[in-house]
Amino acid sequence: MAVRRVMVDTPAVAKRVVGQYDTFVFDCDGVIWGGADALPGVSDAVAHLQGLGKQIFFVSNNSTKDRATYVEKFHNVVGAKWVEAGHVFHSGYATAEYLVQQGMKGERVYVVGEAGLKREIEAVGCTVVTDDDNGWAKLNPDIEAARPAEPVAAVVVGNDFHWCATKLARAAAYLTAEGSRAQFVLTNPDIFNVVNGRRIPEAGSIAAAITSIIGRPPDVVCGKPSPMLFEILAAAHPSIDRASTVMVGDRLDTDIRFGASVGIDQLMVLTGAHSLEDVDACDEAAHPTYIAPGVAELVALAREA
């Protein structure tokens, strides 16, 4: 079914969109940068919005980095030297906060994920159990030896560039062990990420493999489109007014649904995962408030008005 498009493709519309919001919440991958590089014109566009006095925050489903690494990338790649940890909220940070809320500080947590996720979880006082810690960095042909010796309070699954069958076996073993109360916690549901035009596996595909073994989905999802990430952001910045806040993202299934789930407008950009064809194919209730070619184009058009 074709949906009604509200395209930001003239200076007048762009000026109205930029002017009506006090707070801009940006996704990162496919919106601010693509892979290791900032998208063309985004650095100047974000600097212009910041110069207008807009509140700017960044929410990402990429759990592979910790907030300190995000800040470093904003400084060195985007040139946004004003960005601090308090401007960045991502699925790994939300996951760590969730574990604390569940009373897991000091508990053992098995983590399928990269170093950034492990650092976020360690920072809140959990004991991180990983395959590297137990000599399981590589696939062991004796898969039966992957049975855990001690229980964990949770199995946390994020994107893992070293994902293998042994990690699948260990995660399933922790979650299905007799008497296990371990929670199955997913950082974000993305099945893939688009980098330089290619689809790269994400945390959702790993969780799907675990679900296929244990027969149940994750108990909780911490990243977009779950409202959890926004609630953490709003608690840290109580001055945010949802009526004058917009979510800027490239994905209908995470970014746009996320904005809708927390009652804020959404602006979809066409520099990442989803296209106008995807918008046309989606249910009308899921369409974004606005669609723009990109962040740089949005600001450039607004400045022409």
mmCIF file of C-alpha atoms in Angstrom:
data_model
loop_
_atom_site.group_PDB
_atom_site.id
_atom_site.type_symbol
_atom_site.label_atom_id
_atom_site.label_comp_id
_atom_site.label_asym_id
_atom_site.label_seq_id
_atom_site.Cartn_x
_atom_site.Cartn_y
_atom_site.Cartn_z
ATOM 1 C CA MET A 1 0.000 0.000 0.000
ATOM 2 C CA ALA A 2 1.375 3.406 -0.953
ATOM 3 C CA VAL A 3 1.579 5.826 1.930
ATOM 4 C CA ARG A 4 1.271 9.573 2.105
ATOM 5 C CA ARG A 5 4.731 11.094 1.874
ATOM 6 C CA VAL A 6 5.578 14.407 3.504
ATOM 7 C CA MET A 7 8.762 15.209 1.638
ATOM 8 C CA VAL A 8 11.179 17.852 2.860
ATOM 9 C CA ASP A 9 12.296 18.930 -0.589
ATOM 10 C CA THR A 10 11.843 22.721 -0.647
ATOM 11 C CA PRO A 11 13.475 25.505 1.386
ATOM 12 C CA ALA A 12 10.134 26.559 2.881
ATOM 13 C CA VAL A 13 9.287 23.081 4.177
ATOM 14 C CA ALA A 14 12.824 22.514 5.445
ATOM 15 C CA LYS A 15 12.804 25.831 7.327
ATOM 16 C CA ARG A 16 9.482 24.928 8.919
ATOM 17 C CA VAL A 17 10.749 21.506 9.997
ATOM 18 C CA VAL A 18 13.981 22.848 11.473
ATOM 19 C CA GLY A 19 12.150 25.675 13.198
ATOM 20 C CA GLN A 20 9.410 23.635 14.835
ATOM 21 C CA TYR A 21 11.692 21.400 16.921
ATOM 22 C CA ASP A 22 13.836 22.330 19.902
ATOM 23 C CA THR A 23 15.367 18.861 20.334
ATOM 24 C CA PHE A 24 16.830 16.634 17.628
ATOM 25 C CA VAL A 25 17.482 12.980 18.446
ATOM 26 C CA PHE A 26 19.716 11.427 15.804
ATOM 27 C CA ASP A 27 20.474 7.838 14.979
ATOM 28 C CA CYS A 28 24.140 7.427 14.035
ATOM 29 C CA ASP A 29 24.799 4.652 11.476
ATOM 30 C CA GLY A 30 23.337 5.672 8.124
ATOM 31 C CA VAL A 31 22.407 9.120 9.434
ATOM 32 C CA ILE A 32 25.546 10.775 10.838
ATOM 33 C CA TRP A 33 28.129 8.384 9.425
ATOM 34 C CA GLY A 34 28.489 5.381 7.188
ATOM 35 C CA GLY A 35 31.103 2.989 8.492
ATOM 36 C CA ALA A 36 34.260 4.859 9.482
ATOM 37 C CA ASP A 37 33.433 8.156 7.761
ATOM 38 C CA ALA A 38 30.987 10.981 8.396
ATOM 39 C CA LEU A 39 28.387 11.328 5.663
ATOM 40 C CA PRO A 40 29.025 14.295 3.341
ATOM 41 C CA GLY A 41 27.907 17.629 4.782
ATOM 42 C CA VAL A 42 26.661 16.181 8.075
ATOM 43 C CA SER A 43 29.378 17.778 10.207
ATOM 44 C CA ASP A 44 28.411 21.295 9.073
ATOM 45 C CA ALA A 45 24.698 20.511 9.324
ATOM 46 C CA VAL A 46 24.890 19.310 12.931
ATOM 47 C CA ALA A 47 27.118 22.261 13.834
ATOM 48 C CA HIS A 48 24.529 24.623 12.342
ATOM 49 C CA LEU A 49 21.708 23.073 14.375
ATOM 50 C CA GLN A 50 23.813 23.249 17.508
ATOM 51 C CA GLY A 51 24.549 26.896 16.735
ATOM 52 C CA LEU A 52 20.815 27.567 16.542
ATOM 53 C CA GLY A 53 20.555 26.446 20.160
ATOM 54 C CA LYS A 54 18.898 23.102 19.421
ATOM 55 C CA GLN A 55 19.299 20.320 21.975
ATOM 56 C CA ILE A 56 21.020 17.450 20.173
ATOM 57 C CA PHE A 57 21.299 13.853 21.294
ATOM 58 C CA PHE A 58 22.410 10.657 19.604
ATOM 59 C CA VAL A 59 20.747 7.266 20.074
ATOM 60 C CA SER A 60 22.250 4.207 18.440
ATOM 61 C CA ASN A 61 21.490 0.507 18.393
ATOM 62 C CA ASN A 62 25.162 -0.282 17.794
ATOM 63 C CA SER A 63 26.333 -1.935 21.018
ATOM 64 C CA THR A 64 29.882 -2.703 19.898
ATOM 65 C CA LYS A 65 31.262 0.602 21.227
ATOM 66 C CA ASP A 66 31.033 2.176 24.666
ATOM 67 C CA ARG A 67 30.020 5.806 25.124
ATOM 68 C CA ALA A 68 33.621 6.994 25.442
ATOM 69 C CA THR A 69 34.389 5.528 22.019
ATOM 70 C CA TYR A 70 31.312 7.189 20.531
ATOM 71 C CA VAL A 71 32.437 10.550 21.920
ATOM 72 C CA GLU A 72 35.885 10.039 20.424
ATOM 73 C CA LYS A 73 34.349 9.311 17.015
ATOM 74 C CA PHE A 74 32.180 12.417 17.177
ATOM 75 C CA HIS A 75 35.259 14.496 17.996
ATOM 76 C CA ASN A 76 37.630 12.991 15.436
ATOM 77 C CA VAL A 77 35.337 11.967 12.567
ATOM 78 C CA VAL A 78 32.361 14.318 12.766
ATOM 79 C CA GLY A 79 34.319 17.240 14.213
ATOM 80 C CA ALA A 80 31.677 17.776 16.895
ATOM 81 C CA LYS A 81 34.017 18.629 19.764
ATOM 82 C CA TRP A 82 31.084 19.671 21.962
ATOM 83 C CA VAL A 83 29.714 16.127 22.188
ATOM 84 C CA GLU A 84 30.062 14.539 25.634
ATOM 85 C CA ALA A 85 28.965 11.197 27.056
ATOM 86 C CA GLY A 86 25.714 12.819 28.207
ATOM 87 C CA HIS A 87 24.749 13.397 24.564
ATOM 88 C CA VAL A 88 25.083 9.711 23.607
ATOM 89 C CA PHE A 89 22.602 6.968 24.489
ATOM 90 C CA HIS A 90 23.040 3.592 22.838
ATOM 91 C CA SER A 91 21.742 0.058 23.266
ATOM 92 C CA GLY A 92 24.796 -1.138 25.189
ATOM 93 C CA TYR A 93 24.418 1.645 27.753
ATOM 94 C CA ALA A 94 20.674 0.990 28.025
ATOM 95 C CA THR A 95 21.372 -2.703 28.558
ATOM 96 C CA ALA A 96 23.792 -1.973 31.399
ATOM 97 C CA GLU A 97 21.236 0.334 33.005
ATOM 98 C CA TYR A 98 18.591 -2.374 32.690
ATOM 99 C CA LEU A 99 20.799 -4.906 34.471
ATOM 100 C CA VAL A 100 21.221 -2.479 37.353
ATOM 101 C CA GLN A 101 17.461 -1.886 37.516
ATOM 102 C CA GLN A 102 16.999 -5.663 37.726
ATOM 103 C CA GLY A 103 19.309 -5.895 40.729
ATOM 104 C CA MET A 104 22.136 -7.632 38.884
ATOM 105 C CA LYS A 105 24.977 -5.468 40.166
ATOM 106 C CA GLY A 106 27.696 -7.868 41.309
ATOM 107 C CA GLU A 107 26.092 -10.801 39.452
ATOM 108 C CA ARG A 108 27.685 -12.916 36.716
ATOM 109 C CA VAL A 109 26.490 -12.017 33.210
ATOM 110 C CA TYR A 110 27.398 -13.985 30.088
ATOM 111 C CA VAL A 111 27.985 -11.531 27.249
ATOM 112 C CA VAL A 112 27.896 -12.300 23.543
ATOM 113 C CA GLY A 113 29.248 -9.069 22.099
ATOM 114 C CA GLU A 114 32.185 -6.800 21.517
ATOM 115 C CA ALA A 115 34.496 -5.045 23.973
ATOM 116 C CA GLY A 116 32.417 -1.855 24.131
ATOM 117 C CA LEU A 117 29.370 -3.724 25.419
ATOM 118 C CA LYS A 118 31.450 -5.585 27.972
ATOM 119 C CA ARG A 119 32.939 -2.324 29.249
ATOM 120 C CA GLU A 120 29.497 -0.764 29.692
ATOM 121 C CA ILE A 121 28.307 -3.775 31.701
ATOM 122 C CA GLU A 122 31.466 -3.917 33.808
ATOM 123 C CA ALA A 123 31.119 -0.186 34.526
ATOM 124 C CA VAL A 124 27.845 -0.767 36.405
ATOM 125 C CA GLY A 125 29.373 -3.450 38.605
ATOM 126 C CA CYS A 126 28.402 -6.704 36.896
ATOM 127 C CA THR A 127 30.904 -9.539 36.497
ATOM 128 C CA VAL A 128 31.247 -10.192 32.777
ATOM 129 C CA VAL A 129 31.681 -13.800 31.689
ATOM 130 C CA THR A 130 32.913 -14.241 28.123
ATOM 131 C CA ASP A 131 34.287 -16.979 25.945
ATOM 132 C CA ASP A 132 37.663 -15.271 25.842
ATOM 133 C CA ASP A 133 37.777 -15.417 29.657
ATOM 134 C CA ASN A 134 37.163 -19.152 29.535
ATOM 135 C CA GLY A 135 39.389 -20.035 26.617
ATOM 136 C CA TRP A 136 36.529 -20.183 24.118
ATOM 137 C CA ALA A 137 37.728 -17.559 21.648
ATOM 138 C CA LYS A 138 37.734 -20.227 18.939
ATOM 139 C CA LEU A 139 35.364 -23.047 18.158
ATOM 140 C CA ASN A 140 36.100 -26.160 20.204
ATOM 141 C CA PRO A 141 35.325 -29.341 18.307
ATOM 142 C CA ASP A 142 34.010 -30.856 21.558
ATOM 143 C CA ILE A 143 30.855 -28.746 21.637
ATOM 144 C CA GLU A 144 29.634 -30.641 24.692
ATOM 145 C CA ALA A 145 32.430 -28.989 26.679
ATOM 146 C CA ALA A 146 30.643 -25.678 26.217
ATOM 147 C CA ARG A 147 28.326 -26.547 29.108
ATOM 148 C CA PRO A 148 28.752 -23.856 31.784
ATOM 149 C CA ALA A 149 30.029 -24.801 35.220
ATOM 150 C CA GLU A 150 28.386 -21.904 37.103
ATOM 151 C CA PRO A 151 25.043 -20.145 36.504
ATOM 152 C CA VAL A 152 24.659 -16.558 35.356
ATOM 153 C CA ALA A 153 21.986 -13.966 36.096
ATOM 154 C CA ALA A 154 21.609 -13.016 32.431
ATOM 155 C CA VAL A 155 22.735 -13.815 28.928
ATOM 156 C CA VAL A 156 23.258 -10.509 27.124
ATOM 157 C CA VAL A 157 23.385 -10.624 23.332
ATOM 158 C CA GLY A 158 24.771 -7.797 21.228
ATOM 159 C CA ASN A 159 26.468 -7.712 17.863
ATOM 160 C CA ASP A 160 29.525 -9.977 17.913
ATOM 161 C CA PHE A 161 32.091 -9.990 15.114
ATOM 162 C CA HIS A 162 33.477 -13.283 16.457
ATOM 163 C CA TRP A 163 30.165 -15.105 16.688
ATOM 164 C CA CYS A 164 30.525 -18.883 16.388
ATOM 165 C CA ALA A 165 28.760 -22.167 17.117
ATOM 166 C CA THR A 166 30.421 -22.514 20.505
ATOM 167 C CA LYS A 167 29.002 -19.176 21.691
ATOM 168 C CA LEU A 168 25.590 -20.332 20.486
ATOM 169 C CA ALA A 169 25.973 -23.538 22.484
ATOM 170 C CA ARG A 170 27.084 -21.733 25.643
ATOM 171 C CA ALA A 171 24.308 -19.126 25.469
ATOM 172 C CA ALA A 172 21.712 -21.858 25.000
ATOM 173 C CA ALA A 173 23.212 -23.895 27.839
ATOM 174 C CA TYR A 174 23.061 -20.986 30.289
ATOM 175 C CA LEU A 175 19.447 -20.252 29.382
ATOM 176 C CA THR A 176 18.175 -23.843 29.484
ATOM 177 C CA ALA A 177 20.190 -25.278 32.380
ATOM 178 C CA GLU A 178 18.068 -26.974 35.036
ATOM 179 C CA GLY A 179 16.909 -24.389 37.540
ATOM 180 C CA SER A 180 18.267 -21.485 35.473
ATOM 181 C CA ARG A 181 16.682 -18.093 36.099
ATOM 182 C CA ALA A 182 18.929 -16.328 33.613
ATOM 183 C CA GLN A 183 17.262 -13.561 31.633
ATOM 184 C CA PHE A 184 17.725 -13.503 27.865
ATOM 185 C CA VAL A 185 18.573 -9.832 27.216
ATOM 186 C CA LEU A 186 18.968 -8.444 23.681
ATOM 187 C CA THR A 187 20.695 -5.105 23.141
ATOM 188 C CA ASN A 188 18.855 -4.374 19.876
ATOM 189 C CA PRO A 189 16.658 -6.246 17.395
ATOM 190 C CA ASP A 190 18.376 -5.163 14.143
ATOM 191 C CA ILE A 191 18.919 -8.175 11.881
ATOM 192 C CA PHE A 192 21.464 -6.340 9.750
ATOM 193 C CA ASN A 193 23.249 -3.029 9.369
ATOM 194 C CA VAL A 194 24.133 -1.388 6.058
ATOM 195 C CA VAL A 195 27.793 -0.391 5.670
ATOM 196 C CA ASN A 196 29.041 0.909 2.322
ATOM 197 C CA GLY A 197 26.014 -0.593 0.613
ATOM 198 C CA ARG A 198 26.451 -4.064 2.106
ATOM 199 C CA ARG A 199 24.314 -5.824 4.697
ATOM 200 C CA ILE A 200 26.334 -6.740 7.786
ATOM 201 C CA PRO A 201 24.838 -9.127 10.406
ATOM 202 C CA GLU A 202 23.626 -7.468 13.612
ATOM 203 C CA ALA A 203 22.536 -8.567 17.081
ATOM 204 C CA GLY A 204 19.043 -9.563 15.994
ATOM 205 C CA SER A 205 20.358 -12.309 13.733
ATOM 206 C CA ILE A 206 22.438 -13.720 16.608
ATOM 207 C CA ALA A 207 19.450 -13.665 18.948
ATOM 208 C CA ALA A 208 17.369 -15.411 16.291
ATOM 209 C CA ALA A 209 19.877 -18.264 16.228
ATOM 210 C CA ILE A 210 19.694 -18.607 20.026
ATOM 211 C CA THR A 211 15.888 -18.462 19.908
ATOM 212 C CA SER A 212 15.875 -21.274 17.345
ATOM 213 C CA ILE A 213 17.739 -23.474 19.845
ATOM 214 C CA ILE A 214 15.966 -22.621 23.112
ATOM 215 C CA GLY A 215 12.481 -22.086 21.687
ATOM 216 C CA ARG A 216 11.753 -18.648 23.136
ATOM 217 C CA PRO A 217 12.507 -15.037 22.212
ATOM 218 C CA PRO A 218 14.500 -12.575 24.348
ATOM 219 C CA ASP A 219 12.889 -11.548 27.615
ATOM 220 C CA VAL A 220 13.665 -7.902 26.939
ATOM 221 C CA VAL A 221 15.003 -5.717 24.129
ATOM 222 C CA CYS A 222 16.831 -2.612 25.332
ATOM 223 C CA GLY A 223 17.492 -0.701 22.103
ATOM 224 C CA LYS A 224 15.184 0.880 19.556
ATOM 225 C CA PRO A 225 12.264 0.550 18.992
ATOM 226 C CA SER A 226 11.851 -0.213 22.700
ATOM 227 C CA PRO A 227 10.891 2.953 24.627
ATOM 228 C CA MET A 228 13.549 2.072 27.231
ATOM 229 C CA LEU A 229 16.286 4.017 25.470
ATOM 230 C CA PHE A 230 14.227 7.211 25.310
ATOM 231 C CA GLU A 231 13.099 6.885 28.919
ATOM 232 C CA ILE A 232 16.749 6.762 30.018
ATOM 233 C CA LEU A 233 17.488 9.820 27.853
ATOM 234 C CA ALA A 234 14.484 11.732 29.185
ATOM 235 C CA ALA A 235 15.376 10.905 32.796
ATOM 236 C CA ALA A 236 18.875 12.307 32.258
ATOM 237 C CA HIS A 237 17.517 15.432 30.515
ATOM 238 C CA PRO A 238 14.122 16.285 32.062
ATOM 239 C CA SER A 239 13.881 19.539 30.086
ATOM 240 C CA ILE A 240 13.064 17.588 26.923
ATOM 241 C CA ASP A 241 9.559 18.382 25.643
ATOM 242 C CA ARG A 242 8.251 15.527 23.517
ATOM 243 C CA ALA A 243 5.973 17.879 21.595
ATOM 244 C CA SER A 244 8.994 19.753 20.219
ATOM 245 C CA THR A 245 11.294 16.731 19.742
ATOM 246 C CA VAL A 246 11.973 14.828 16.530
ATOM 247 C CA MET A 247 13.659 11.471 15.949
ATOM 248 C CA VAL A 248 15.906 11.449 12.866
ATOM 249 C CA GLY A 249 16.718 8.011 11.503
ATOM 250 C CA ASP A 250 17.127 5.816 8.443
ATOM 251 C CA ARG A 251 15.218 2.685 9.486
ATOM 252 C CA LEU A 252 11.453 2.229 9.570
ATOM 253 C CA ASP A 253 11.570 -0.811 11.852
ATOM 254 C CA THR A 254 13.730 0.733 14.586
ATOM 255 C CA ASP A 255 14.135 4.526 14.341
ATOM 256 C CA ILE A 256 10.684 5.453 13.065
ATOM 257 C CA ARG A 257 8.879 2.931 15.265
ATOM 258 C CA PHE A 258 10.972 4.156 18.195
ATOM 259 C CA GLY A 259 9.850 7.742 17.702
ATOM 260 C CA ALA A 260 6.227 6.692 17.361
ATOM 261 C CA SER A 261 6.416 4.480 20.460
ATOM 262 C CA VAL A 262 7.460 7.392 22.684
ATOM 263 C CA GLY A 263 5.142 9.987 21.149
ATOM 264 C CA ILE A 264 7.602 12.129 19.207
ATOM 265 C CA ASP A 265 7.646 13.055 15.521
ATOM 266 C CA GLN A 266 9.948 11.226 13.149
ATOM 267 C CA LEU A 267 12.064 12.373 10.219
ATOM 268 C CA MET A 268 13.356 9.614 7.960
ATOM 269 C CA VAL A 269 16.502 10.215 5.915
ATOM 270 C CA LEU A 270 17.408 8.233 2.803
ATOM 271 C CA THR A 271 21.134 7.852 3.481
ATOM 272 C CA GLY A 272 21.018 4.456 5.177
ATOM 273 C CA ALA A 273 19.114 1.188 5.362
ATOM 274 C CA HIS A 274 15.638 2.023 4.025
ATOM 275 C CA SER A 275 14.389 3.709 0.858
ATOM 276 C CA LEU A 276 11.252 5.373 -0.479
ATOM 277 C CA GLU A 277 10.251 1.980 -1.849
ATOM 278 C CA ASP A 278 10.335 0.623 1.692
ATOM 279 C CA VAL A 279 8.126 3.501 2.822
ATOM 280 C CA ASP A 280 5.660 2.747 0.031
ATOM 281 C CA ALA A 281 5.553 -0.909 1.107
ATOM 282 C CA CYS A 282 4.961 -0.261 4.805
ATOM 283 C CA ASP A 283 1.670 0.040 6.616
ATOM 284 C CA GLU A 284 0.316 3.590 6.554
ATOM 285 C CA ALA A 285 0.305 3.727 10.354
ATOM 286 C CA ALA A 286 4.088 3.216 10.326
ATOM 287 C CA HIS A 287 4.998 6.047 7.964
ATOM 288 C CA PRO A 288 7.302 8.826 9.270
ATOM 289 C CA THR A 289 6.161 12.379 9.902
ATOM 290 C CA TYR A 290 8.669 13.679 7.347
ATOM 291 C CA ILE A 291 11.106 12.286 4.786
ATOM 292 C CA ALA A 292 14.288 14.088 3.719
ATOM 293 C CA PRO A 293 17.153 13.075 1.436
ATOM 294 C CA GLY A 294 19.599 13.429 4.332
ATOM 295 C CA VAL A 295 20.582 15.540 7.319
ATOM 296 C CA ALA A 296 22.924 17.682 5.227
ATOM 297 C CA GLU A 297 20.247 18.296 2.588
ATOM 298 C CA LEU A 298 17.644 19.169 5.228
ATOM 299 C CA VAL A 299 19.803 21.873 6.796
ATOM 300 C CA ALA A 300 21.079 23.178 3.456
ATOM 301 C CA LEU A 301 17.516 23.664 2.199
ATOM 302 C CA ALA A 302 16.478 25.356 5.447
ATOM 303 C CA ARG A 303 19.360 27.799 5.140
ATOM 304 C CA GLU A 304 18.218 28.762 1.626
ATOM 305 C CA ALA A 305 14.843 29.970 2.876
#
